[in-house]
Tab-separated table of C-alpha atoms in Angstrom:
chain	number	residue	atom	x	y	z
A	7	UNK	CA	67.065	173.508	-184.873
A	8	UNK	CA	70.336	172.570	-182.762
A	9	UNK	CA	69.117	171.222	-179.989
A	10	UNK	CA	67.323	168.513	-182.145
A	11	UNK	CA	70.857	168.313	-183.976
A	12	UNK	CA	73.351	167.994	-180.614
A	13	UNK	CA	69.819	165.480	-179.445
A	14	UNK	CA	70.041	163.276	-182.627
A	15	UNK	CA	74.707	163.246	-181.902
A	16	UNK	CA	73.603	162.057	-178.197
A	17	UNK	CA	71.854	159.433	-179.154
A	18	UNK	CA	74.020	157.771	-182.074
A	19	UNK	CA	76.611	158.657	-179.523
A	20	UNK	CA	74.910	156.348	-176.814
A	21	UNK	CA	74.183	153.875	-179.194
A	22	UNK	CA	78.321	153.377	-180.717
A	23	UNK	CA	79.084	153.682	-177.280
A	24	UNK	CA	76.539	150.985	-175.998
A	25	UNK	CA	77.309	148.519	-178.919
A	26	UNK	CA	81.360	148.434	-178.299
A	27	UNK	CA	80.664	147.794	-174.919
A	28	UNK	CA	77.723	144.429	-175.865
A	29	UNK	CA	80.522	143.853	-178.036
A	30	UNK	CA	84.597	144.140	-175.964
A	31	UNK	CA	81.525	141.929	-173.499
A	32	UNK	CA	80.625	139.357	-176.099
A	33	UNK	CA	84.578	139.734	-177.201
A	34	UNK	CA	85.359	138.607	-173.792
A	35	UNK	CA	83.254	135.622	-172.569
A	36	UNK	CA	84.629	134.534	-175.718
A	37	UNK	CA	88.150	134.506	-174.375
A	38	UNK	CA	86.795	133.026	-171.275
A	39	UNK	CA	84.976	130.221	-172.333
A	40	UNK	CA	86.160	128.983	-175.368
A	41	UNK	CA	84.437	126.309	-177.422
A	42	UNK	CA	82.122	125.872	-174.616
A	43	UNK	CA	80.633	130.121	-175.615
A	44	UNK	CA	79.599	127.932	-179.281
A	45	UNK	CA	78.125	125.067	-178.025
A	46	UNK	CA	76.222	127.253	-175.029
A	47	UNK	CA	74.611	129.767	-178.323
A	48	UNK	CA	74.033	126.549	-180.249
A	49	UNK	CA	72.099	125.614	-177.572
A	50	UNK	CA	70.169	128.245	-176.496
A	51	UNK	CA	67.234	129.860	-177.886
A	52	UNK	CA	69.663	133.668	-178.665
A	53	UNK	CA	73.036	135.155	-178.064
A	54	UNK	CA	71.652	137.455	-175.762
A	55	UNK	CA	70.626	134.149	-173.879
A	56	UNK	CA	73.465	132.216	-173.712
A	57	UNK	CA	75.659	135.249	-173.355
A	58	UNK	CA	73.714	135.269	-169.536
A	59	UNK	CA	73.871	131.763	-169.612
A	60	UNK	CA	77.161	132.091	-169.255
A	61	UNK	CA	77.166	135.771	-167.324
A	62	UNK	CA	74.950	134.448	-164.358
A	63	UNK	CA	77.498	130.993	-164.770
A	64	UNK	CA	80.454	133.020	-162.910
A	65	UNK	CA	78.560	135.526	-160.544
A	66	UNK	CA	77.934	131.465	-159.298
A	67	UNK	CA	81.552	130.447	-159.999
A	68	UNK	CA	82.389	133.731	-158.053
A	69	UNK	CA	80.210	132.911	-154.802
A	70	UNK	CA	81.682	129.522	-154.381
A	71	UNK	CA	84.061	128.999	-151.968
A	72	UNK	CA	86.791	127.165	-153.214
A	73	UNK	CA	89.723	125.401	-152.016
A	74	UNK	CA	92.802	123.340	-152.320
A	75	UNK	CA	92.699	120.201	-151.727
A	76	UNK	CA	95.703	118.977	-148.169
A	77	UNK	CA	98.507	117.802	-149.341
A	78	UNK	CA	96.904	113.816	-148.559
A	79	UNK	CA	94.165	115.229	-150.514
A	80	UNK	CA	96.000	115.294	-153.534
A	81	UNK	CA	98.487	112.381	-153.348
A	82	UNK	CA	94.977	110.545	-152.061
A	83	UNK	CA	93.599	111.639	-155.115
A	84	UNK	CA	96.162	110.808	-157.333
A	85	UNK	CA	96.834	106.805	-155.950
A	86	UNK	CA	93.108	106.499	-156.777
A	87	UNK	CA	93.151	107.657	-160.070
A	88	UNK	CA	96.338	105.547	-160.974
A	89	UNK	CA	94.531	102.467	-159.256
A	90	UNK	CA	91.599	102.954	-161.333
A	91	UNK	CA	93.307	103.124	-164.291
A	92	UNK	CA	95.201	99.481	-164.114
A	93	UNK	CA	92.116	98.421	-162.978
A	94	UNK	CA	90.305	99.582	-166.635
A	95	UNK	CA	91.532	95.995	-168.745
A	96	UNK	CA	89.952	93.494	-165.877
A	97	UNK	CA	87.100	95.771	-165.461
A	98	UNK	CA	85.803	99.355	-167.496
A	99	UNK	CA	82.819	99.706	-166.978
A	100	UNK	CA	83.704	99.501	-162.653
A	101	UNK	CA	86.451	102.052	-163.909
A	102	UNK	CA	84.486	104.843	-165.930
A	103	UNK	CA	81.833	104.449	-162.913
A	104	UNK	CA	85.020	104.910	-160.064
A	105	UNK	CA	86.193	107.401	-162.914
A	106	UNK	CA	82.495	109.598	-162.158
A	107	UNK	CA	82.570	109.315	-158.873
A	108	UNK	CA	86.622	110.514	-157.684
A	109	UNK	CA	85.367	113.517	-160.471
A	110	UNK	CA	82.476	114.432	-157.989
A	111	UNK	CA	84.340	113.687	-154.713
A	112	UNK	CA	87.872	115.928	-155.730
A	113	UNK	CA	84.671	118.838	-156.757
A	114	UNK	CA	83.306	118.779	-153.571
A	115	UNK	CA	86.431	118.770	-151.827
A	116	UNK	CA	87.586	122.389	-153.747
A	117	UNK	CA	84.469	123.926	-152.801
A	118	UNK	CA	81.948	123.361	-156.249
A	119	UNK	CA	78.159	122.266	-155.387
A	120	UNK	CA	78.232	118.879	-156.890
A	121	UNK	CA	74.036	118.408	-156.553
A	122	UNK	CA	73.594	117.714	-160.395
A	123	UNK	CA	75.878	117.487	-163.973
A	124	UNK	CA	74.526	120.346	-165.881
A	125	UNK	CA	75.035	122.896	-163.125
A	126	UNK	CA	78.693	121.296	-162.044
A	127	UNK	CA	79.442	121.438	-165.626
A	128	UNK	CA	78.464	124.713	-166.406
A	129	UNK	CA	80.168	125.962	-163.089
A	130	UNK	CA	83.413	124.297	-163.962
A	131	UNK	CA	83.689	125.915	-167.468
A	132	UNK	CA	84.328	129.127	-165.738
A	133	UNK	CA	87.260	128.408	-165.186
A	134	UNK	CA	88.390	125.066	-167.003
A	135	UNK	CA	86.316	125.932	-170.521
A	136	UNK	CA	88.706	124.060	-172.425
A	137	UNK	CA	88.326	120.957	-170.763
A	138	UNK	CA	84.625	120.834	-170.176
A	139	UNK	CA	83.227	119.054	-173.175
A	140	UNK	CA	85.533	116.579	-172.130
A	141	UNK	CA	83.733	116.133	-169.542
A	142	UNK	CA	80.404	116.217	-170.363
A	143	UNK	CA	81.624	113.549	-173.072
A	144	UNK	CA	82.917	111.604	-170.243
A	145	UNK	CA	79.752	111.351	-168.377
A	146	UNK	CA	77.224	111.094	-171.754
A	147	UNK	CA	79.194	107.784	-172.181
A	148	UNK	CA	78.976	107.208	-168.019
A	149	UNK	CA	75.255	106.971	-168.898
A	150	UNK	CA	75.699	104.710	-170.955
A	151	UNK	CA	77.295	102.694	-169.453
A	152	UNK	CA	74.786	103.162	-166.385
A	153	UNK	CA	72.299	101.950	-169.279
A	154	UNK	CA	74.492	99.163	-170.389
A	155	UNK	CA	75.160	100.466	-174.403
A	156	UNK	CA	78.734	101.740	-173.600
A	157	UNK	CA	80.974	99.638	-175.922
A	158	UNK	CA	84.652	98.614	-174.841
A	159	UNK	CA	85.814	102.036	-177.170
A	160	UNK	CA	83.617	104.314	-175.347
A	161	UNK	CA	84.529	103.054	-172.037
A	162	UNK	CA	88.471	104.560	-172.716
A	163	UNK	CA	87.151	107.123	-174.230
A	164	UNK	CA	85.602	108.116	-171.431
A	165	UNK	CA	88.529	107.554	-168.990
A	166	UNK	CA	90.370	110.131	-171.686
A	167	UNK	CA	87.506	112.581	-171.125
A	168	UNK	CA	87.149	112.046	-167.175
A	169	UNK	CA	91.460	112.277	-167.055
A	170	UNK	CA	91.732	115.028	-169.481
A	171	UNK	CA	89.520	117.392	-166.228
A	172	UNK	CA	91.514	115.648	-163.138
A	173	UNK	CA	94.478	116.160	-164.980
A	174	UNK	CA	93.985	120.119	-165.302
A	175	UNK	CA	92.322	120.056	-161.178
A	176	UNK	CA	94.917	118.712	-159.947
A	177	UNK	CA	97.856	120.756	-162.320
A	178	UNK	CA	95.397	123.870	-160.565
A	179	UNK	CA	95.497	122.741	-157.074
A	180	UNK	CA	98.932	122.005	-157.415
A	181	UNK	CA	99.679	125.771	-158.618
A	182	UNK	CA	97.508	126.615	-155.815
A	183	UNK	CA	99.601	124.911	-153.011
A	184	UNK	CA	102.410	126.153	-154.759
A	185	UNK	CA	100.911	129.981	-154.311
A	186	UNK	CA	99.085	129.034	-150.731
């Protein structure tokens, strides 16, 4: 009889420990990914699959060889961004295409693979979860621009969305260079 009671207690304790560990992992993912956690859960077949996807992003991100930009590259990108913004009034579609291209070039120079947009967004979400939604928004409008269906307000919003990610990448890069 005691053996059965002990076995039941061990099983219950193991279950409680397992549930507590799962809750800690979930809380950690929610904290790290913020709104991206909710977006991923909403688009996945289940919470378990969404959390698995987020953990895989962390693993792929950990394998990246991320590096800061050289000071010259940092300054060059800042100048190109300012130039792109100043040309928006005269050529908004070109400005959006330039913003998309510039973000991709910055990501490449930082060490992110730029194979496809969704992969990029997933990897960026690991360190920049608070602006990855803006990146997705900017890219969606860029796609509308290519299709010829974006309005001028859409184009303005795309540049603002891309700017959120650009500024965060530049800020993080400046901090990385300061600590190097």
